[in-house]
Amino acid sequence: MREDQTSDLKPRTSAIQVWGPRSEVGRRLIKFLFTLLGLVTILALLSCSAKPDPNTLVMIIESSPTNLDPRVGIDAFSERIDNLIFDDLLSRGEDLNVAPGLAERWEIPDPITYVFHLHRGVKFHDGRSLTSRDVKWTFDSLLQGKIRSTKAAVYRFVDHIDAPDDATVVFHVKEPDATLLWNLSDGAIGIVPYGSGDEMTQHPIGSGPFRFVSAETDRDVLIERNDDYWGGAAKLAQVRFAVVPDETTRALELRKGSGDVAINSLTPDTVFTLARDPQLEVERAAGTEVQYLGFNLRDPILKDVRVRQAIAYALDRRPMIEHLWRGQAEPARSILPPQSWAYNGDVQVYDHDPDQANKLLDAAGYPIANGVRFHITMKTSTVESTRLMVAVMQQQLHAVGIALDIRSFESATFFADVQHGAFQMYGLRWIGGNEDPDIFEYAFDSAKFPPNGANRGYYSNPKVDALIDKARREIDPKVRKPLYSEVQRILANDLPYINFWYLDNVVVHTRRVRNLKLNPAGNYDFLRTAELSTP
């Protein structure tokens, strides 16, 4: 499962103002800075101004993938590019449930045995046939420690794997584990050739719709079409992932046409501006990424559920969605996205209600004195979007007598504090990891306090633990769904999190790009069907 990530795409540098703008030094400095900015902009516009390659789509990404060995890479860029180079045993449907992939069908003859039947005729990019031996090796290399990877923990219940013939793979698990199928599907682990070791990092060989060509850290990754792909060849001849860390430069590359596509990497204000460019198009679709507010339930104030509920009633998400996100988000009722087969939206809802917030705070024993009931601290990172969000929250909480103190840190320090429970409140996003109900165990089971999981608020409810354990052992989704529905109802009342909103997937692209089909997960699967129009 992908770790949750901060909502901040890049750190924001803050500086102390030394000279006032009315001073002579200040005026000279400002004039110099504007002149410098103009020169930088002109140079940027003049760079990479060559006519776009008619056979290569240039996709702009924020940073380089850390490792293109699908058994190792866990960052979003590695997993999403890997998903084009490699095939997984299973895929994921529109309802985020598992569907056929390399395995055209499977059976579960008993709760601890999974039998997968592979497509025949699948070949790796080097011409070798893909068989059950390759599938077994991919997972054995993790389970036996031949490859060091944090992904090995996901398969802790796998006892051993058999390959009785070239087209059959049998997973034997130590105990019933309904999450296994999800952890064999898209973005989990792509299948590598038998015997693959550390060299896969430098030259990945998969069986996916695109083959690896080259990669240069902090510059680009180049892949080309696999004409012999068993699932049907892609339309694009080549895709170049250009690494552009700076958002302003990403926007300029799109306006110049030296970049063709960017997904979820531009601020709402930038997207609003680019939408006016006649050479560009903006496409939006509902996404699964969820923004949330986390509480430390060991805190003397926040351990009272009435306080957490009061905070939920005091916060009004509507102006933040409308103004900060320019409507590019939808209110959230669960950590699971609505697309999930296990989603339950019939839960307690906390519409903006300051009167109810005040009643709960009075009942919890926090009267107002000099306009303040109590102070509480929220830790954040230093990115502009987060700064604006918490500033709105500060005003809204002040209206019910809660003084919100904001402590901002650079991303690494902030995330380290969150992982160690050094907070009262914090804000993060779940990206990808919340698409399967296994998230409930990872984030809310009392056995998953750090470092064993992501229950960083130290939430504990024996009934939730029992429901999660029962659902994990059940194979039938019809049996599992009501169990997870009850978990979501309890969490909505207990409020270890306040789920704010699901962010839309937003793609900005040049008009020469056609036939983009966005996936709710926000991955790069749309490159499988995308086309470039001929001039």
PDB file of N, CA and C in Angstrom, residues 56-124:
ATOM      1  N   THR A  56       6.189  11.830 -30.540  1.00  0.00           N
ATOM      2  CA  THR A  56       6.484  11.732 -29.116  1.00  0.00           C
ATOM      3  C   THR A  56       5.579  12.643 -28.301  1.00  0.00           C
ATOM      4  N   LEU A  57       4.849  12.070 -27.375  1.00  0.00           N
ATOM      5  CA  LEU A  57       4.083  12.855 -26.426  1.00  0.00           C
ATOM      6  C   LEU A  57       4.980  13.183 -25.242  1.00  0.00           C
ATOM      7  N   VAL A  58       5.036  14.453 -24.866  1.00  0.00           N
ATOM      8  CA  VAL A  58       5.844  14.878 -23.728  1.00  0.00           C
ATOM      9  C   VAL A  58       4.916  15.118 -22.542  1.00  0.00           C
ATOM     10  N   MET A  59       5.078  14.299 -21.526  1.00  0.00           N
ATOM     11  CA  MET A  59       4.292  14.451 -20.306  1.00  0.00           C
ATOM     12  C   MET A  59       5.169  15.069 -19.225  1.00  0.00           C
ATOM     13  N   ILE A  60       4.677  16.125 -18.586  1.00  0.00           N
ATOM     14  CA  ILE A  60       5.455  16.836 -17.581  1.00  0.00           C
ATOM     15  C   ILE A  60       5.158  16.270 -16.204  1.00  0.00           C
ATOM     16  N   ILE A  61       6.196  15.882 -15.479  1.00  0.00           N
ATOM     17  CA  ILE A  61       6.056  15.373 -14.119  1.00  0.00           C
ATOM     18  C   ILE A  61       6.945  16.194 -13.190  1.00  0.00           C
ATOM     19  N   GLU A  62       6.623  16.139 -11.886  1.00  0.00           N
ATOM     20  CA  GLU A  62       7.304  17.017 -10.940  1.00  0.00           C
ATOM     21  C   GLU A  62       8.679  16.526 -10.517  1.00  0.00           C
ATOM     22  N   SER A  63       8.886  15.223 -10.461  1.00  0.00           N
ATOM     23  CA  SER A  63      10.193  14.701 -10.045  1.00  0.00           C
ATOM     24  C   SER A  63      10.429  13.338 -10.671  1.00  0.00           C
ATOM     25  N   SER A  64      11.669  12.876 -10.605  1.00  0.00           N
ATOM     26  CA  SER A  64      12.038  11.600 -11.208  1.00  0.00           C
ATOM     27  C   SER A  64      11.507  10.427 -10.385  1.00  0.00           C
ATOM     28  N   PRO A  65      11.191   9.319 -11.034  1.00  0.00           N
ATOM     29  CA  PRO A  65      10.873   8.105 -10.278  1.00  0.00           C
ATOM     30  C   PRO A  65      12.100   7.659  -9.492  1.00  0.00           C
ATOM     31  N   THR A  66      11.899   7.123  -8.313  1.00  0.00           N
ATOM     32  CA  THR A  66      13.040   6.724  -7.484  1.00  0.00           C
ATOM     33  C   THR A  66      13.607   5.373  -7.886  1.00  0.00           C
ATOM     34  N   ASN A  67      12.727   4.466  -8.375  1.00  0.00           N
ATOM     35  CA  ASN A  67      13.211   3.131  -8.739  1.00  0.00           C
ATOM     36  C   ASN A  67      12.168   2.473  -9.631  1.00  0.00           C
ATOM     37  N   LEU A  68      12.555   2.109 -10.864  1.00  0.00           N
ATOM     38  CA  LEU A  68      11.623   1.521 -11.809  1.00  0.00           C
ATOM     39  C   LEU A  68      11.573   0.000 -11.741  1.00  0.00           C
ATOM     40  N   ASP A  69      12.210  -0.586 -10.737  1.00  0.00           N
ATOM     41  CA  ASP A  69      11.981  -2.003 -10.439  1.00  0.00           C
ATOM     42  C   ASP A  69      10.636  -2.068  -9.723  1.00  0.00           C
ATOM     43  N   PRO A  70       9.622  -2.722 -10.317  1.00  0.00           N
ATOM     44  CA  PRO A  70       8.276  -2.662  -9.730  1.00  0.00           C
ATOM     45  C   PRO A  70       8.169  -3.344  -8.373  1.00  0.00           C
ATOM     46  N   ARG A  71       9.184  -4.107  -8.005  1.00  0.00           N
ATOM     47  CA  ARG A  71       9.190  -4.736  -6.684  1.00  0.00           C
ATOM     48  C   ARG A  71       9.674  -3.781  -5.607  1.00  0.00           C
ATOM     49  N   VAL A  72      10.262  -2.653  -6.023  1.00  0.00           N
ATOM     50  CA  VAL A  72      10.935  -1.764  -5.078  1.00  0.00           C
ATOM     51  C   VAL A  72      10.306  -0.374  -5.023  1.00  0.00           C
ATOM     52  N   GLY A  73      10.080   0.257  -6.175  1.00  0.00           N
ATOM     53  CA  GLY A  73       9.615   1.639  -6.202  1.00  0.00           C
ATOM     54  C   GLY A  73       8.241   1.809  -5.570  1.00  0.00           C
ATOM     55  N   ILE A  74       8.125   2.745  -4.625  1.00  0.00           N
ATOM     56  CA  ILE A  74       6.843   2.968  -3.955  1.00  0.00           C
ATOM     57  C   ILE A  74       6.334   4.400  -4.121  1.00  0.00           C
ATOM     58  N   ASP A  75       7.128   5.306  -4.693  1.00  0.00           N
ATOM     59  CA  ASP A  75       6.644   6.663  -4.907  1.00  0.00           C
ATOM     60  C   ASP A  75       5.675   6.664  -6.089  1.00  0.00           C
ATOM     61  N   ALA A  76       4.847   7.707  -6.163  1.00  0.00           N
ATOM     62  CA  ALA A  76       3.799   7.767  -7.177  1.00  0.00           C
ATOM     63  C   ALA A  76       4.361   7.704  -8.597  1.00  0.00           C
ATOM     64  N   PHE A  77       5.478   8.386  -8.853  1.00  0.00           N
ATOM     65  CA  PHE A  77       6.020   8.430 -10.215  1.00  0.00           C
ATOM     66  C   PHE A  77       6.562   7.068 -10.638  1.00  0.00           C
ATOM     67  N   SER A  78       7.223   6.370  -9.721  1.00  0.00           N
ATOM     68  CA  SER A  78       7.712   5.026 -10.038  1.00  0.00           C
ATOM     69  C   SER A  78       6.555   4.087 -10.335  1.00  0.00           C
ATOM     70  N   GLU A  79       5.546   4.076  -9.468  1.00  0.00           N
ATOM     71  CA  GLU A  79       4.445   3.140  -9.639  1.00  0.00           C
ATOM     72  C   GLU A  79       3.647   3.423 -10.905  1.00  0.00           C
ATOM     73  N   ARG A  80       3.455   4.697 -11.225  1.00  0.00           N
ATOM     74  CA  ARG A  80       2.620   5.022 -12.380  1.00  0.00           C
ATOM     75  C   ARG A  80       3.333   4.778 -13.704  1.00  0.00           C
ATOM     76  N   ILE A  81       4.636   5.013 -13.746  1.00  0.00           N
ATOM     77  CA  ILE A  81       5.391   4.687 -14.957  1.00  0.00           C
ATOM     78  C   ILE A  81       5.564   3.178 -15.070  1.00  0.00           C
ATOM     79  N   ASP A  82       5.836   2.520 -13.941  1.00  0.00           N
ATOM     80  CA  ASP A  82       5.937   1.059 -13.942  1.00  0.00           C
ATOM     81  C   ASP A  82       4.685   0.406 -14.509  1.00  0.00           C
ATOM     82  N   ASN A  83       3.533   1.005 -14.231  1.00  0.00           N
ATOM     83  CA  ASN A  83       2.282   0.403 -14.663  1.00  0.00           C
ATOM     84  C   ASN A  83       2.118   0.404 -16.175  1.00  0.00           C
ATOM     85  N   LEU A  84       2.942   1.186 -16.872  1.00  0.00           N
ATOM     86  CA  LEU A  84       2.943   1.184 -18.329  1.00  0.00           C
ATOM     87  C   LEU A  84       3.977   0.217 -18.895  1.00  0.00           C
ATOM     88  N   ILE A  85       5.007  -0.074 -18.112  1.00  0.00           N
ATOM     89  CA  ILE A  85       6.096  -0.953 -18.562  1.00  0.00           C
ATOM     90  C   ILE A  85       5.816  -2.410 -18.189  1.00  0.00           C
ATOM     91  N   PHE A  86       5.142  -2.610 -17.077  1.00  0.00           N
ATOM     92  CA  PHE A  86       4.909  -3.960 -16.550  1.00  0.00           C
ATOM     93  C   PHE A  86       3.421  -4.270 -16.492  1.00  0.00           C
ATOM     94  N   ASP A  87       3.114  -5.558 -16.487  1.00  0.00           N
ATOM     95  CA  ASP A  87       1.747  -6.025 -16.252  1.00  0.00           C
ATOM     96  C   ASP A  87       1.651  -6.630 -14.857  1.00  0.00           C
ATOM     97  N   ASP A  88       0.536  -6.391 -14.199  1.00  0.00           N
ATOM     98  CA  ASP A  88       0.263  -7.027 -12.914  1.00  0.00           C
ATOM     99  C   ASP A  88      -0.563  -8.281 -13.144  1.00  0.00           C
ATOM    100  N   LEU A  89      -0.601  -9.116 -12.129  1.00  0.00           N
ATOM    101  CA  LEU A  89      -1.371 -10.348 -12.237  1.00  0.00           C
ATOM    102  C   LEU A  89      -2.846 -10.034 -12.455  1.00  0.00           C
ATOM    103  N   LEU A  90      -3.337  -8.973 -11.780  1.00  0.00           N
ATOM    104  CA  LEU A  90      -4.733  -8.565 -11.909  1.00  0.00           C
ATOM    105  C   LEU A  90      -4.801  -7.077 -12.224  1.00  0.00           C
ATOM    106  N   SER A  91      -5.948  -6.601 -12.659  1.00  0.00           N
ATOM    107  CA  SER A  91      -6.182  -5.179 -12.897  1.00  0.00           C
ATOM    108  C   SER A  91      -7.257  -4.703 -11.928  1.00  0.00           C
ATOM    109  N   ARG A  92      -7.700  -3.448 -12.094  1.00  0.00           N
ATOM    110  CA  ARG A  92      -8.737  -2.888 -11.242  1.00  0.00           C
ATOM    111  C   ARG A  92      -9.830  -2.285 -12.100  1.00  0.00           C
ATOM    112  N   GLY A  93     -11.072  -2.607 -11.764  1.00  0.00           N
ATOM    113  CA  GLY A  93     -12.202  -2.124 -12.534  1.00  0.00           C
ATOM    114  C   GLY A  93     -12.609  -0.718 -12.135  1.00  0.00           C
ATOM    115  N   GLU A  94     -13.681  -0.221 -12.760  1.00  0.00           N
ATOM    116  CA  GLU A  94     -14.159   1.128 -12.480  1.00  0.00           C
ATOM    117  C   GLU A  94     -14.635   1.278 -11.039  1.00  0.00           C
ATOM    118  N   ASP A  95     -15.079   0.163 -10.420  1.00  0.00           N
ATOM    119  CA  ASP A  95     -15.514   0.218  -9.029  1.00  0.00           C
ATOM    120  C   ASP A  95     -14.353  -0.040  -8.066  1.00  0.00           C
ATOM    121  N   LEU A  96     -13.123   0.014  -8.594  1.00  0.00           N
ATOM    122  CA  LEU A  96     -11.901  -0.207  -7.813  1.00  0.00           C
ATOM    123  C   LEU A  96     -11.831  -1.600  -7.222  1.00  0.00           C
ATOM    124  N   ASN A  97     -12.575  -2.539  -7.787  1.00  0.00           N
ATOM    125  CA  ASN A  97     -12.448  -3.938  -7.396  1.00  0.00           C
ATOM    126  C   ASN A  97     -11.557  -4.638  -8.414  1.00  0.00           C
ATOM    127  N   VAL A  98     -11.059  -5.815  -8.047  1.00  0.00           N
ATOM    128  CA  VAL A  98     -10.111  -6.508  -8.911  1.00  0.00           C
ATOM    129  C   VAL A  98     -10.797  -7.064 -10.152  1.00  0.00           C
ATOM    130  N   ALA A  99     -10.012  -7.135 -11.242  1.00  0.00           N
ATOM    131  CA  ALA A  99     -10.494  -7.633 -12.525  1.00  0.00           C
ATOM    132  C   ALA A  99      -9.342  -8.399 -13.182  1.00  0.00           C
ATOM    133  N   PRO A 100      -9.609  -9.145 -14.250  1.00  0.00           N
ATOM    134  CA  PRO A 100      -8.533  -9.901 -14.905  1.00  0.00           C
ATOM    135  C   PRO A 100      -7.401  -9.007 -15.383  1.00  0.00           C
ATOM    136  N   GLY A 101      -6.178  -9.543 -15.345  1.00  0.00           N
ATOM    137  CA  GLY A 101      -4.991  -8.888 -15.871  1.00  0.00           C
ATOM    138  C   GLY A 101      -4.195  -9.943 -16.616  1.00  0.00           C
ATOM    139  N   LEU A 102      -2.957 -10.176 -16.196  1.00  0.00           N
ATOM    140  CA  LEU A 102      -2.224 -11.320 -16.760  1.00  0.00           C
ATOM    141  C   LEU A 102      -2.966 -12.615 -16.472  1.00  0.00           C
ATOM    142  N   ALA A 103      -3.617 -12.658 -15.321  1.00  0.00           N
ATOM    143  CA  ALA A 103      -4.468 -13.806 -15.003  1.00  0.00           C
ATOM    144  C   ALA A 103      -5.854 -13.560 -15.608  1.00  0.00           C
ATOM    145  N   GLU A 104      -6.245 -14.401 -16.563  1.00  0.00           N
ATOM    146  CA  GLU A 104      -7.540 -14.222 -17.209  1.00  0.00           C
ATOM    147  C   GLU A 104      -8.682 -14.692 -16.324  1.00  0.00           C
ATOM    148  N   ARG A 105      -8.383 -15.546 -15.348  1.00  0.00           N
ATOM    149  CA  ARG A 105      -9.379 -15.992 -14.383  1.00  0.00           C
ATOM    150  C   ARG A 105      -8.665 -16.575 -13.168  1.00  0.00           C
ATOM    151  N   TRP A 106      -9.424 -16.736 -12.090  1.00  0.00           N
ATOM    152  CA  TRP A 106      -8.848 -17.319 -10.868  1.00  0.00           C
ATOM    153  C   TRP A 106      -9.941 -17.993 -10.053  1.00  0.00           C
ATOM    154  N   GLU A 107      -9.511 -18.897  -9.199  1.00  0.00           N
ATOM    155  CA  GLU A 107     -10.428 -19.594  -8.292  1.00  0.00           C
ATOM    156  C   GLU A 107      -9.855 -19.555  -6.891  1.00  0.00           C
ATOM    157  N   ILE A 108     -10.768 -19.670  -5.910  1.00  0.00           N
ATOM    158  CA  ILE A 108     -10.379 -19.757  -4.503  1.00  0.00           C
ATOM    159  C   ILE A 108     -11.040 -21.010  -3.952  1.00  0.00           C
ATOM    160  N   PRO A 109     -10.414 -22.182  -4.144  1.00  0.00           N
ATOM    161  CA  PRO A 109     -11.044 -23.438  -3.730  1.00  0.00           C
ATOM    162  C   PRO A 109     -11.245 -23.555  -2.227  1.00  0.00           C
ATOM    163  N   ASP A 110     -10.416 -22.868  -1.465  1.00  0.00           N
ATOM    164  CA  ASP A 110     -10.590 -22.806  -0.017  1.00  0.00           C
ATOM    165  C   ASP A 110     -10.000 -21.470   0.442  1.00  0.00           C
ATOM    166  N   PRO A 111     -10.285 -21.029   1.671  1.00  0.00           N
ATOM    167  CA  PRO A 111      -9.891 -19.684   2.093  1.00  0.00           C
ATOM    168  C   PRO A 111      -8.395 -19.395   2.105  1.00  0.00           C
ATOM    169  N   ILE A 112      -7.560 -20.414   1.977  1.00  0.00           N
ATOM    170  CA  ILE A 112      -6.118 -20.168   2.016  1.00  0.00           C
ATOM    171  C   ILE A 112      -5.410 -20.580   0.719  1.00  0.00           C
ATOM    172  N   THR A 113      -6.179 -20.763  -0.353  1.00  0.00           N
ATOM    173  CA  THR A 113      -5.594 -21.160  -1.639  1.00  0.00           C
ATOM    174  C   THR A 113      -6.188 -20.326  -2.766  1.00  0.00           C
ATOM    175  N   TYR A 114      -5.293 -19.722  -3.564  1.00  0.00           N
ATOM    176  CA  TYR A 114      -5.704 -18.912  -4.707  1.00  0.00           C
ATOM    177  C   TYR A 114      -5.036 -19.480  -5.955  1.00  0.00           C
ATOM    178  N   VAL A 115      -5.840 -19.840  -6.952  1.00  0.00           N
ATOM    179  CA  VAL A 115      -5.314 -20.434  -8.183  1.00  0.00           C
ATOM    180  C   VAL A 115      -5.560 -19.468  -9.342  1.00  0.00           C
ATOM    181  N   PHE A 116      -4.479 -19.056 -10.014  1.00  0.00           N
ATOM    182  CA  PHE A 116      -4.556 -18.098 -11.110  1.00  0.00           C
ATOM    183  C   PHE A 116      -4.194 -18.771 -12.433  1.00  0.00           C
ATOM    184  N   HIS A 117      -4.973 -18.483 -13.474  1.00  0.00           N
ATOM    185  CA  HIS A 117      -4.735 -19.050 -14.802  1.00  0.00           C
ATOM    186  C   HIS A 117      -4.302 -17.910 -15.733  1.00  0.00           C
ATOM    187  N   LEU A 118      -3.097 -18.004 -16.263  1.00  0.00           N
ATOM    188  CA  LEU A 118      -2.486 -16.917 -17.019  1.00  0.00           C
ATOM    189  C   LEU A 118      -2.896 -16.926 -18.487  1.00  0.00           C
ATOM    190  N   HIS A 119      -2.920 -15.728 -19.082  1.00  0.00           N
ATOM    191  CA  HIS A 119      -3.030 -15.619 -20.539  1.00  0.00           C
ATOM    192  C   HIS A 119      -1.830 -16.311 -21.165  1.00  0.00           C
ATOM    193  N   ARG A 120      -2.066 -17.031 -22.231  1.00  0.00           N
ATOM    194  CA  ARG A 120      -0.965 -17.661 -22.969  1.00  0.00           C
ATOM    195  C   ARG A 120      -0.489 -16.728 -24.077  1.00  0.00           C
ATOM    196  N   GLY A 121       0.778 -16.852 -24.431  1.00  0.00           N
ATOM    197  CA  GLY A 121       1.323 -16.068 -25.532  1.00  0.00           C
ATOM    198  C   GLY A 121       1.847 -14.703 -25.140  1.00  0.00           C
ATOM    199  N   VAL A 122       1.875 -14.378 -23.850  1.00  0.00           N
ATOM    200  CA  VAL A 122       2.403 -13.095 -23.402  1.00  0.00           C
ATOM    201  C   VAL A 122       3.926 -13.122 -23.446  1.00  0.00           C
ATOM    202  N   LYS A 123       4.545 -12.069 -23.952  1.00  0.00           N
ATOM    203  CA  LYS A 123       6.005 -12.026 -24.048  1.00  0.00           C
ATOM    204  C   LYS A 123       6.554 -10.782 -23.358  1.00  0.00           C
ATOM    205  N   PHE A 124       7.736 -10.938 -22.776  1.00  0.00           N
ATOM    206  CA  PHE A 124       8.458  -9.800 -22.240  1.00  0.00           C
ATOM    207  C   PHE A 124       9.031  -8.991 -23.405  1.00  0.00           C
TER     208      PHE A 124
END
